[in-house]
Coordinates of C-alpha atoms in Angstrom, one line a residue:
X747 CA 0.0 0.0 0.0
X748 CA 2.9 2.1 0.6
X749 CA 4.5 2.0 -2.4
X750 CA 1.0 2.3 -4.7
X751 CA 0.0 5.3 -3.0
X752 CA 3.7 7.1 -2.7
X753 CA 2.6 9.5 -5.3
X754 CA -0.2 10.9 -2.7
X755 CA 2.9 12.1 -0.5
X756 CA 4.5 14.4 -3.4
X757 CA 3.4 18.3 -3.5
X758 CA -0.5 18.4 -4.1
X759 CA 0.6 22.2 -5.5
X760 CA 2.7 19.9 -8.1
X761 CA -0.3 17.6 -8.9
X762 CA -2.8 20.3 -9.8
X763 CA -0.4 21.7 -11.9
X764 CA 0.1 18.9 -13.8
X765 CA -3.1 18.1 -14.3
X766 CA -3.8 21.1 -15.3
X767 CA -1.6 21.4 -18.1
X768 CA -2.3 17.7 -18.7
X769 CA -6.1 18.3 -19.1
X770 CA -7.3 16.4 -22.1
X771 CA -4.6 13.7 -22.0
X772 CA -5.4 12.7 -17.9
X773 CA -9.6 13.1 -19.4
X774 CA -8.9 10.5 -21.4
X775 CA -6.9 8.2 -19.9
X776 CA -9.7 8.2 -16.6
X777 CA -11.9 7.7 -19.5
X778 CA -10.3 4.8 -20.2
X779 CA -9.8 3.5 -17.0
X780 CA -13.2 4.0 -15.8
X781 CA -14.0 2.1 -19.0
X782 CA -12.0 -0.9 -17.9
X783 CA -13.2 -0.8 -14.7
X784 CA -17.1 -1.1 -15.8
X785 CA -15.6 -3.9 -18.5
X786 CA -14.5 -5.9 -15.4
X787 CA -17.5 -5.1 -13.3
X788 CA -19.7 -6.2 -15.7
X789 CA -17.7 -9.7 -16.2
X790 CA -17.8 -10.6 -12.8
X791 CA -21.7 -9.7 -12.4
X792 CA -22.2 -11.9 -15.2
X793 CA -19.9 -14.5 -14.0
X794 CA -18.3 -14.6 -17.3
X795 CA -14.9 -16.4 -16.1
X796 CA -13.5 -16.7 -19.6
X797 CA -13.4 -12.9 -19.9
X798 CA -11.9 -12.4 -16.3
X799 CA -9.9 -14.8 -17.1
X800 CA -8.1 -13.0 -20.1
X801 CA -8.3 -10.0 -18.0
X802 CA -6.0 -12.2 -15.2
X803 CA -4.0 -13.7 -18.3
X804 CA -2.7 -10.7 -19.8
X805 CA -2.0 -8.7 -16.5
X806 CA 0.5 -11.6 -15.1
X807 CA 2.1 -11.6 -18.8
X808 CA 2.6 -7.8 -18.2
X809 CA 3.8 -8.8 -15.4
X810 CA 6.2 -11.1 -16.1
X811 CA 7.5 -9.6 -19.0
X812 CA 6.7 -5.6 -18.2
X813 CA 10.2 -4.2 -19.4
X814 CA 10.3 -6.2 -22.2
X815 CA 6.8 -5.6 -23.1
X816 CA 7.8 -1.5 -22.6
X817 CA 10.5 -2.4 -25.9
X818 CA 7.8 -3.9 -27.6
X819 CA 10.1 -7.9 -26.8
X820 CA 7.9 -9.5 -25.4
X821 CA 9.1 -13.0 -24.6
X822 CA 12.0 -12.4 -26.9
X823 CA 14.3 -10.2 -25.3
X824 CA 16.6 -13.1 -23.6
X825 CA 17.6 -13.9 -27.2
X826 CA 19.2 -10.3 -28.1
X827 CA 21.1 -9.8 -24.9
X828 CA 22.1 -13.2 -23.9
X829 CA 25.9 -14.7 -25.0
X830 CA 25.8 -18.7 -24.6
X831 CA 28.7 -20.6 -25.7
X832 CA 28.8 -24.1 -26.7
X833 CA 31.5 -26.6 -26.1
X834 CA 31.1 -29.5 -27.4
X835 CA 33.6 -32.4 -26.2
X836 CA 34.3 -35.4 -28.2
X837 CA 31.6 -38.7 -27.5
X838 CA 31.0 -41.8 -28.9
X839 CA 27.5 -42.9 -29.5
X840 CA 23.8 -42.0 -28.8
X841 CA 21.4 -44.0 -27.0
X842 CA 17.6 -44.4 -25.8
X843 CA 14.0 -43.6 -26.8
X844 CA 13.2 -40.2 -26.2
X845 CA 11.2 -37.4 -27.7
X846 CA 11.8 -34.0 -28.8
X847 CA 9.7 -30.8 -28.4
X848 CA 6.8 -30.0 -30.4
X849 CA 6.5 -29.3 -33.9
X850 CA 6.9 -25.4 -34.5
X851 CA 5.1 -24.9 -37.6
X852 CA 2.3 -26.9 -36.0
X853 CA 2.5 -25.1 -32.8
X854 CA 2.3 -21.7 -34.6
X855 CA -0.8 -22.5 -36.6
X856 CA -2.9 -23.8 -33.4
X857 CA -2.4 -20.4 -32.2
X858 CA -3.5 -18.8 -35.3
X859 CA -6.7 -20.9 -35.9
X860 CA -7.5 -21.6 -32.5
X861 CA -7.9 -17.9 -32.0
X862 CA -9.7 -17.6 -34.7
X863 CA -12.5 -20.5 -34.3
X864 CA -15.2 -20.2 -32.8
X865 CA -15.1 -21.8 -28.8
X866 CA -12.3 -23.4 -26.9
X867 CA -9.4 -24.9 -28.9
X868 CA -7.1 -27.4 -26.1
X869 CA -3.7 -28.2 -27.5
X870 CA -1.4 -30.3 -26.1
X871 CA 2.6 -30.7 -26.9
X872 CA 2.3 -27.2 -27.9
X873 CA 6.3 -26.1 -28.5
X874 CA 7.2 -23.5 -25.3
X875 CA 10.3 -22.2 -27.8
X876 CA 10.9 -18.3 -28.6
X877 CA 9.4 -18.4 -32.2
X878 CA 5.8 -20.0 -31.4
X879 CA 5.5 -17.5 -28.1
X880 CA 6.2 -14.3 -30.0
X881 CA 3.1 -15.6 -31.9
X882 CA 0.7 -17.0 -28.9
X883 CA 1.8 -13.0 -27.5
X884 CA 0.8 -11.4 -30.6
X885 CA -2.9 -12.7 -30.4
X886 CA -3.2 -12.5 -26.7
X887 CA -1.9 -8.4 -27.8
X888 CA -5.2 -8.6 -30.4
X889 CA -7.5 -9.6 -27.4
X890 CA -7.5 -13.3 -27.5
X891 CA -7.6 -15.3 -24.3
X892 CA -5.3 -17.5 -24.4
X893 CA -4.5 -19.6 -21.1
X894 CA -0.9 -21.3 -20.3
X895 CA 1.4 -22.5 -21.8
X896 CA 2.0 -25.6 -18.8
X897 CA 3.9 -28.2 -20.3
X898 CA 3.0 -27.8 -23.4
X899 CA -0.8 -27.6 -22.7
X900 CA -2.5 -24.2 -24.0
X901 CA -6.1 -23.2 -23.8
X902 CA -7.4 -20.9 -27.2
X903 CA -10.4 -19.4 -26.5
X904 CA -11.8 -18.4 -30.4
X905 CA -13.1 -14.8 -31.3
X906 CA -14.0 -15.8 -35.0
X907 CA -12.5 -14.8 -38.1
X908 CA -13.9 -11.6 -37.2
X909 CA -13.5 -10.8 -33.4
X910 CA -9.7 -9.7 -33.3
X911 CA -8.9 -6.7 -31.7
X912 CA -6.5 -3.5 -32.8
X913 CA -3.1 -4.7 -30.5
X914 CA -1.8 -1.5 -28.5
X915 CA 1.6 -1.2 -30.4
X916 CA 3.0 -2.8 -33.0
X917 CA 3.5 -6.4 -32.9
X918 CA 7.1 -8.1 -32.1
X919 CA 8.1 -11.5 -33.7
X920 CA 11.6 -11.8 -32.7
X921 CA 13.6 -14.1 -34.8
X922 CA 10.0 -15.8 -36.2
X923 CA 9.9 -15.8 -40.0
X924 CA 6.6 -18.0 -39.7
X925 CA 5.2 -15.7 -37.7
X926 CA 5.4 -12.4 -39.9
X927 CA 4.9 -14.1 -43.3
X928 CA 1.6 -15.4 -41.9
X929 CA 0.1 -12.9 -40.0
X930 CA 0.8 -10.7 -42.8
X931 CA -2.1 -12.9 -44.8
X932 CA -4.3 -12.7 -41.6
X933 CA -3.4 -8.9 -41.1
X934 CA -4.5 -7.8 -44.7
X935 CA -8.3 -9.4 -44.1
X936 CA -8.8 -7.2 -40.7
X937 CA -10.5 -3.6 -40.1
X938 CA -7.4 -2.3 -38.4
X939 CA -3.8 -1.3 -39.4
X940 CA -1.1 -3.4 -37.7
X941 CA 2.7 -3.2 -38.0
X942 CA 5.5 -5.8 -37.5
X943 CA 8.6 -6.1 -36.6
X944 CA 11.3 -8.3 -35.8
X945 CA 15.0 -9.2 -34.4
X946 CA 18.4 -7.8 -36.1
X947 CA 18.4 -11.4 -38.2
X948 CA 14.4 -11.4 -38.7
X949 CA 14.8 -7.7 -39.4
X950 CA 17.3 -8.7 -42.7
X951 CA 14.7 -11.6 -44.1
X952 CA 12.6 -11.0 -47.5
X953 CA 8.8 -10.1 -47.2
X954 CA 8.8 -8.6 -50.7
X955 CA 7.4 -12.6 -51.1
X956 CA 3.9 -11.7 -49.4
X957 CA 3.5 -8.3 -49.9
X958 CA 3.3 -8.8 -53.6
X959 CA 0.4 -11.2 -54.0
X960 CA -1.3 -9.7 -51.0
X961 CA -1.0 -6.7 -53.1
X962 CA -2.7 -8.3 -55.8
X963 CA -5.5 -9.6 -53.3
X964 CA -5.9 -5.7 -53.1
X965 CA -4.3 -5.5 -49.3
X966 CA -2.3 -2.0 -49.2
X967 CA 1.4 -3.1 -47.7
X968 CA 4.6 -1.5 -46.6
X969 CA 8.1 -2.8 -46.1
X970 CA 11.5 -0.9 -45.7
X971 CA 14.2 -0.8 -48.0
X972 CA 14.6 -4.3 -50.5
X973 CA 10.8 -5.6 -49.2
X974 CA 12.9 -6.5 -45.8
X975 CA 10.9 -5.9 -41.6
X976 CA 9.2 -3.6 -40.0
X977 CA 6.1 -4.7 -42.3
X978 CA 3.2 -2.4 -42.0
X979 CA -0.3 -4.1 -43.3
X980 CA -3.3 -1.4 -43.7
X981 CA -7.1 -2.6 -42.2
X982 CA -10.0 -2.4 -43.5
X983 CA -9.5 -3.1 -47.5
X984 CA -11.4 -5.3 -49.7
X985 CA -9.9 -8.3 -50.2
X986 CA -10.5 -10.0 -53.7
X987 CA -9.8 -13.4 -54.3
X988 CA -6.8 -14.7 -56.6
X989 CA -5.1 -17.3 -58.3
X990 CA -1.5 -17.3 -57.5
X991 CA 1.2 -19.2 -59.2
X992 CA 4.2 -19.2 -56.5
X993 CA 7.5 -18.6 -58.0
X994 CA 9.2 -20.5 -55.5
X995 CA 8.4 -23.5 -53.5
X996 CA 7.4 -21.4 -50.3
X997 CA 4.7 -22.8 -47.5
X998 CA 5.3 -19.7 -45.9
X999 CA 4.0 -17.4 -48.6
X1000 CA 1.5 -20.5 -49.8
X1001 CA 0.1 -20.1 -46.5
X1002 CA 0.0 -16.0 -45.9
X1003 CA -2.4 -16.1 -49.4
X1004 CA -4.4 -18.6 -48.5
X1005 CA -5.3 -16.9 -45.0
X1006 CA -6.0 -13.8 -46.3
X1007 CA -8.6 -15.6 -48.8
X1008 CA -10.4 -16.5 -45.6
X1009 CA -11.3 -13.1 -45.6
X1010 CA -11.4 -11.8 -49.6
X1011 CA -14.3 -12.4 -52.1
X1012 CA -14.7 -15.2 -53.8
X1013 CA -12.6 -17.9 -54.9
X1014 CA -8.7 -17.9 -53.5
X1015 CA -6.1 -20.8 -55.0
X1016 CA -2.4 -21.3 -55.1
X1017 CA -0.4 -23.5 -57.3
X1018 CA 3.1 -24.6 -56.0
X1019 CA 6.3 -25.6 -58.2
X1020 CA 6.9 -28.8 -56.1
X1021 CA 5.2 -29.6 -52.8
X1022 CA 5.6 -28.0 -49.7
X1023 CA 4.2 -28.2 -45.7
X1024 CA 1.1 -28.5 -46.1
X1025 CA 0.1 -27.9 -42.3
X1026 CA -2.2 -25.1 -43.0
X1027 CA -4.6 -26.9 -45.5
X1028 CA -4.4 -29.9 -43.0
X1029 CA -5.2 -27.2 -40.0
X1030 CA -8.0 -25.3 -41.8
X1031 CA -10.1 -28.9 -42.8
X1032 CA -9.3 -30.2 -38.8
X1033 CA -10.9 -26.8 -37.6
X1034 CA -13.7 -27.4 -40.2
X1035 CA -13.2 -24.8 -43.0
X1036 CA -14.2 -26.5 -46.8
X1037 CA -10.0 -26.7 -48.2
X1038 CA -9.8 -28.4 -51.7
X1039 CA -6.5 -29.7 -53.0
X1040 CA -6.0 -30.7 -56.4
X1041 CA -2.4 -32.0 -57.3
X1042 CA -0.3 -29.1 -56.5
X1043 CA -3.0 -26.3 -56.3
X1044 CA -5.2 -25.3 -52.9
X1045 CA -8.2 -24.2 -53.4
X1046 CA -10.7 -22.2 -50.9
X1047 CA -13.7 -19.6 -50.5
X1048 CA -14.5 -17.1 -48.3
X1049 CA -17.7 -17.1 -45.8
X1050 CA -16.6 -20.4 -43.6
X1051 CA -16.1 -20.4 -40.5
X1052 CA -13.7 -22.2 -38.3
X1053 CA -14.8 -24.5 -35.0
X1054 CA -12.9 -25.6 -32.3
X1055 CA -11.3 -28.7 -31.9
X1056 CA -8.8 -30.0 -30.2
X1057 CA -5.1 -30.1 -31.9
X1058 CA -2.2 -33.1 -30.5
X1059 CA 1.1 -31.4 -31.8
X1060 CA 3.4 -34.2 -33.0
X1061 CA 7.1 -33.8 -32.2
X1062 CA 9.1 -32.0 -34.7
X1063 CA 10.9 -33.8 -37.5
X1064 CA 13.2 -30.6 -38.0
X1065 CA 14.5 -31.1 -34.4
X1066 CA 14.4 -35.1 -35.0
X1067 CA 16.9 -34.4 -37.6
X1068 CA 19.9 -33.6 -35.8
X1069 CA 19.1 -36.9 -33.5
X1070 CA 19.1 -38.8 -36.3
X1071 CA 22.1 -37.5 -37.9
X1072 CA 23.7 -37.7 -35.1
X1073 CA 22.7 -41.2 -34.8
X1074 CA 23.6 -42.3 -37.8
X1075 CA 27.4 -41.1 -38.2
X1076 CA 28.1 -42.4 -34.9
X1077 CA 29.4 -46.0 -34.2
X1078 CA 27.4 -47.6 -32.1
X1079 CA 24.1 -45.4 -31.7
X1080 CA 20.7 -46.6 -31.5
X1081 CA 18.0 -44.4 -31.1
X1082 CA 14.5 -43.9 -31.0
X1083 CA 12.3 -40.8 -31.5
X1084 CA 8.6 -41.0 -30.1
X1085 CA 5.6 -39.6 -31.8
X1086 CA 7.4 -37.6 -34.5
X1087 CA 5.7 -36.0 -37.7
X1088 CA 5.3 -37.2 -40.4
X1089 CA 3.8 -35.1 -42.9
X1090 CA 4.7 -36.3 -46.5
X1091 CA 5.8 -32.2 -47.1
X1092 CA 8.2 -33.1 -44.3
X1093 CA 9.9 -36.2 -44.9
X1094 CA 13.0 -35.5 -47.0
X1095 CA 15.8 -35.7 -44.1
X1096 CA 14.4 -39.8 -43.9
X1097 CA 14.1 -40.2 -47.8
X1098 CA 17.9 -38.5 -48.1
X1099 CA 19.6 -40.0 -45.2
X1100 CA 18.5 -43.2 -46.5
X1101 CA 19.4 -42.6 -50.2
X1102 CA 23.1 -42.1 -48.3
X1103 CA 22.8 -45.2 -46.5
X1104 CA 21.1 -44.5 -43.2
X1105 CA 19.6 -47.4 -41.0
X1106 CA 15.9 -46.3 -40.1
X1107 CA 13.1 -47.5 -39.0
X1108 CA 9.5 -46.2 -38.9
X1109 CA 8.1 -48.1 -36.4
X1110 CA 4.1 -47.7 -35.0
X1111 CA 2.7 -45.1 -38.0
X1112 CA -0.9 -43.4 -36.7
X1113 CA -2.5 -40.5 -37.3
X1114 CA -3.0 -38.0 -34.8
X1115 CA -5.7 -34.5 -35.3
X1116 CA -5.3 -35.2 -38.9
X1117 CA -1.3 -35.2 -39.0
X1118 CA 0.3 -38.8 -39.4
X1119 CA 3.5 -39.4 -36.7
X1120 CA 5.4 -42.6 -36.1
X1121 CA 8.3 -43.5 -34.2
X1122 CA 11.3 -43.7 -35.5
X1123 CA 14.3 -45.8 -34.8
X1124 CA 18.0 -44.5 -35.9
X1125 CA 21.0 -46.7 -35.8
X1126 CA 24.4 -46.3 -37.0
X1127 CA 25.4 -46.8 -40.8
X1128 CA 28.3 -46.0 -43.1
X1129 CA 27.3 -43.1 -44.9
X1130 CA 27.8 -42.3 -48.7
X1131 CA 27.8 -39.5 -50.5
X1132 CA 24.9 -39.0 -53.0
X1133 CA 23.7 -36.5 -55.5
X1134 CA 20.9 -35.3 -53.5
X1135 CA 17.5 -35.2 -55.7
X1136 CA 16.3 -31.7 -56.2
X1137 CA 13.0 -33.0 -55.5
X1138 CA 13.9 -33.6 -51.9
X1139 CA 15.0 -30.5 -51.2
X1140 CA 11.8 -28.7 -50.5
X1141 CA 11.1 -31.8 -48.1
X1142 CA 14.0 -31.3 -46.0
X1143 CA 14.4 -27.3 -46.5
X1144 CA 15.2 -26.9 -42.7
X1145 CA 17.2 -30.0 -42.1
X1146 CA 20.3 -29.0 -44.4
X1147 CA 22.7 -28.1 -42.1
X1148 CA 22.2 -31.3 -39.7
X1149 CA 22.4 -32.8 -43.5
X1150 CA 25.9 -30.7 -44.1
X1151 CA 27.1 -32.9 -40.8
X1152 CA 26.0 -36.4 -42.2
X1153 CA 27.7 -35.7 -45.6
X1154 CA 31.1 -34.8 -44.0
X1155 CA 31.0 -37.7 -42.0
X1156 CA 30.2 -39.9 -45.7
X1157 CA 32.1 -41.6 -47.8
X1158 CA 32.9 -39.5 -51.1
X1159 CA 31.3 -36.5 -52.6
X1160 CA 27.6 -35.0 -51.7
X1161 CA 26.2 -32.6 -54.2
X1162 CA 23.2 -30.1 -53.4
X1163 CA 21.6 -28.3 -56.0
X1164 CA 18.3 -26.2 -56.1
X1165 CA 18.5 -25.0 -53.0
X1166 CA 18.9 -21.5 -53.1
X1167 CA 16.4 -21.0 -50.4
X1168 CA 18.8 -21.8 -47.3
X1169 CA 20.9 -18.1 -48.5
X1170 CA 17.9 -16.5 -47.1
X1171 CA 17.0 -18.2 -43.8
X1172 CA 17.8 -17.1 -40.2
X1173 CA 22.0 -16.6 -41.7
X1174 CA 23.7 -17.7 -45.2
X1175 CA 23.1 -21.1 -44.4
X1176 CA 24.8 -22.5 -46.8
X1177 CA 28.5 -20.0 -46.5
X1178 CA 28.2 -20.7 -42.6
X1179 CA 28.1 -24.1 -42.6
X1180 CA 30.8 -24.4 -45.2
X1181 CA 32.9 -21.8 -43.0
X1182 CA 32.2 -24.1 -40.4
X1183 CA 32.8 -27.3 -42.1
X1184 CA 36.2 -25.7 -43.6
X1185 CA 37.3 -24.6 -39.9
X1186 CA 36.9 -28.2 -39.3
X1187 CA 38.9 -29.9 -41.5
X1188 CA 36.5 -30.9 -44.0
X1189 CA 36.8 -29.6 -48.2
X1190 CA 33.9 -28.0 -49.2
X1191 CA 32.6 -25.0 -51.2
X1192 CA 29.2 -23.2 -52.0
X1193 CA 27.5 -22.4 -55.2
X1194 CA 24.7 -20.3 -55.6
X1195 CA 22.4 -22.5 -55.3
X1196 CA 23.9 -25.2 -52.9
X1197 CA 27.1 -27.3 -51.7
X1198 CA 29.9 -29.8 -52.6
X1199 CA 30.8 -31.3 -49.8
X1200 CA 34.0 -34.4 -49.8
X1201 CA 33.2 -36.5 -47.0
X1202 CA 36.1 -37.9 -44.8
X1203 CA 34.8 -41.5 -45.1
X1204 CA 33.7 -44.0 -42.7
X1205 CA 36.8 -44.1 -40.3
X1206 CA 37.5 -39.8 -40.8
X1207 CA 37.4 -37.7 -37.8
X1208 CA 36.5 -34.1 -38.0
X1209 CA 38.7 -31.5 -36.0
X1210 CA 38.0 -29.3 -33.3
X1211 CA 38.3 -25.2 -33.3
X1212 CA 35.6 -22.4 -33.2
X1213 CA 32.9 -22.0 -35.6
X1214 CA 30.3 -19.2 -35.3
X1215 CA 26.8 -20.1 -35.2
X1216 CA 25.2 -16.5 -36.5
X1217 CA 22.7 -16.6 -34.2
X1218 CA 21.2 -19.9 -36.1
X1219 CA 19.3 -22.0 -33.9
X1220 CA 20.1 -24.9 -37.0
X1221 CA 23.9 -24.2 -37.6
X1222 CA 24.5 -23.9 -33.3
X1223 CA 22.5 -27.6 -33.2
X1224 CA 24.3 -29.1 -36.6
X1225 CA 28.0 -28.5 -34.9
X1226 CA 27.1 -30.0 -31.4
X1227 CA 25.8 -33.7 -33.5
X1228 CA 29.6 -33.2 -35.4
X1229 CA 30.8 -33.2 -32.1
X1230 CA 30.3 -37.3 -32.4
X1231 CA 32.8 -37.6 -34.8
X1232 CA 35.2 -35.2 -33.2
X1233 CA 38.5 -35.5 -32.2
X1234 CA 39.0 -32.5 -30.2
X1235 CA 36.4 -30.2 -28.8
X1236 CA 34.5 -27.7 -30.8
X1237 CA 33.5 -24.3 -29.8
X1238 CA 30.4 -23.0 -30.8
X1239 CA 29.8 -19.2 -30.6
X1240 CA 26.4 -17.6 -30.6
X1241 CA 23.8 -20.4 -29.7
X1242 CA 21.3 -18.2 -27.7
X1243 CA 19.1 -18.8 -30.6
X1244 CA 18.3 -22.6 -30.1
X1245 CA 15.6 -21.5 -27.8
X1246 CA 13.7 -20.8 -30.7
X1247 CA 13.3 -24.1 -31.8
X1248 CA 14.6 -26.5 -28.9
X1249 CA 14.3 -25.8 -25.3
X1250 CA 15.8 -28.0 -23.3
X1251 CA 18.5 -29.6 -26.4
X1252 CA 21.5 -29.3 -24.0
X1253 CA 20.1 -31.6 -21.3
X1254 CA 18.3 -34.0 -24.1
X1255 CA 21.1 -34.4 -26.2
X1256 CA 23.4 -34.7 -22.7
X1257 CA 21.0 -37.7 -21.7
X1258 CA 21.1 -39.2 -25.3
X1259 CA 25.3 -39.1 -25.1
X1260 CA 27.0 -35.9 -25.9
X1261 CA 29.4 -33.8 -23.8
X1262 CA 27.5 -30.8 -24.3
X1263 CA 29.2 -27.9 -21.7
X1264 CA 27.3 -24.0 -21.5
X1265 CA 29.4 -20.6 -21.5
X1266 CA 26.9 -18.3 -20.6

């Protein structure tokens, strides 16, 4: 009580003056409150618990994360100020069953469509990593409730297509690509202007890609310099349906158009190059919305409506991948990875690390809220290197560097082609993995649109020394599985990022058998 009322012991004299001078802004502002305060009365007289409840939600998230939320970094700010180190000593093998966290693509859409269905969407294994919370903040910031996350559980309760809110500032997204590229589709369909911004790396990433065919949906868009963050989308347009030919395999823009044709007249439809995740189409028919899919075009209408259901997130193939790379170039592993995803959008790391030799198993196959998952068992093989089929490569877009790993650790030459893609993800992920294979001992070079990589062969160890992760949640989690086939400890600079995609890898990849050490 002291401390909330100190400002009642300053000069009264002072006070008057102030408000005085302060007239109109202090009017509304006790306009305001005095509106909140009726808002709230009239919840609890009407025993509404799920508005009180978002009431109680957001104030211990302002709580929680006040000076963050001040800088508009909400949830994110750990990653831009934090230094973590990795060391990774030399091991042998990796063993047990385990599984890794949540799919992030997955766990991102539940948030989206869950607040934007009508009643109470329940997801369970929802991924509790940077990325998906900058989006689960950015709807609770439009005036969704959204309770949790608790391990993994989270509680959407739906406003419709048509009940989200103007946030108070603009919206923060960290290091999440997903997040921007598909909220700009949403964004362009609402009454209200919203901008969005991101981290230094997210800040440097192309949106050029969804402005232009929401500016063909008639959505009015702005981006800074080159089409690159803040991206500013303007309410209250009219959104006309189109058919849009991508130029480039991209679920990420695939997705943006066909959320904005949730809200645009008539008739929307996208026609890929070569498949890509397909999570939203599988997302929009499991919350009820009419999706048609015709070889590699998506097809929908406005006027639907989305309805609750409940969503069981499968664990994430991307973070699967560096197990079972890991796995496989190490003598001796056996592994198994529960309940993983396996989306047939999703499945290139399998297809390729087979094609090179690799020992897997897909054991149990089900299908789980309209996503089919296995579990998959990884044991040790002698790698060779391949040609790797172009037609993989959008299957496995994320998995490349883990990939890099297995082909230095192969017998003979890997090839990538068509992958041009990876230049523009969190870093150059194709230069920093070669820097970092290079520091390591192994030969390899880029091209412009992918790698040559001379493996070291079945008996080659890779060397120690410091590679520099770029802030790349991928390239920090690629160099600890090389650590396997080590023989001296590598440094890993910059690995703050991993939280975006894998809490808790140190201490599961520890348990699993590598020497993992933290420099904080």
């Amino acid at each position: 009580f002291r401390d909330f009322t100190r400002i009642a012991a300053s000069s009264p004299v002072m006070w008057r003056d102030i408000f005085s001078a302060n007239k109109t802004q202090i009017l509304k502002k006790l306009d305001l409150f005095t509106h909140d305060l009726h808002f709230l009365r009239a919840a609890i007289e009407a025993d509404d618990t799920t508005t009180v409840m978002g009431v109680l939600t957001r104030a211990k998230v302002a709580r929680d994360h006040f000076s963050k939320i001040l800088a508009r970094r909400a949830y994110v700010e750990p990653m831009k100020t934090a230094s973590v180190t990795y060391i990774a000593s030399p091991s042998s093998a990796l063993t047990g069953t385990f599984r890794v966290p949540g799919d992030k693509s997955i766990s991102h859409r539940s948030i989206m469509l869950g607040s934007l269905a009508e009643g109470t969407t329940e997801v369970t294994g929802f991924l509790e990593g940077e990325d998906s919370l900058a989006t689960l903040q950015a709807f609770r910031d439009m005036g969704v409730v959204i309770e949790g996350p608790h391990r993994g559980r989270v509680t959407i309760h739906g406003v419709g297509l048509h009940g989200l809110q103007p946030p108070p500032g603009p919206l923060y997204l960290g290091n999440s690509g997903t997040s921007m590229r598909l909220l700009a589709g949403l964004m362009a369909g609402q009454t209200f202007d919203v901008e969005m911004s991101g981290d230094a790396s997210l800040s440097k990433r192309p949106m050029g890609r969804v402005a232009d065919p929401l500016k063909l949906m008639g959505a009015v868009v702005d981006t800074a310099d080159g089409g690159r963050p803040p991206i500013k989308v303007h309410g209250a347009g009219k959104l006309k349906g189109i058919h849009y030919d991508l130029p480039m395999a991209s679920a990420q823009v695939k997705s943006c158009v066909l959320l904005a044709g949730l809200y645009a007249e008539g008739e929307t439809s996208v026609t890929e190059p070569a498949p890509t995740r397909d999570h939203t189409e599988r997302m929009l028919k499991g919350f009820g919305y009419d999706v048609q899919v015709n070889g590699n075009t998506v097809t929908l209408r406005s006027g639907g409506k989305l309805t609750a259901t409940n969503i069981d997130v499968p664990a994430d193939i991307s973070s699967a991948a560096f197990f079972m790379v890991g796995a496989s170039i190490a003598e001796g592993s056996d592994i198994t990875l529960e309940h993983v995803g396996m989306n047939p959008t999703r499945d290139g790391i399998i297809n390729i690390l087979r094609a090179m030799g690799g020992n897997i198993e897909v054991l149990n196959p089900r299908e789980v809220g309209g996503e089919p998952v296995a579990d998959i068992r990884i044991r040790s093989a002698q790698l060779k290197g391949i040609h790797i089929p172009e037609d993989q490569v959008p299957l496995a877009i994320d998995e490349f560097p883990a990939l890099f790993i297995a082909a230095a650790c192969a017998e003979g030459e890997t090839i990538l082609t068509g992958a041009e893609e990876l230049r523009v993800k969190e870093s150059d992920r194709i230069q920093v993995m070669i820097d970092g294979l290079t520091t390591l001992g192994v030969q390899a070079e880029g091209t412009p649109d992918g790698a040559i990589i001379h493996g070291l062969g079945h008996s080659g160890l890779l060397g120690g020394g410091e590679v520099i992760s770029h802030g790349d949640h991928r390239i920090a989690m690629s160099f600890a599985m090389a650590s396997l086939r080590a023989s001296s400890a590598i440094t890993i600079l910059d690995c703050a990022n991993v939280a975006t995609s894998f809490p808790g890898f140190v201490d599961l990849a520890n348990n699993a058998g590598l020497e993992l050490d933290v420099l904080t």
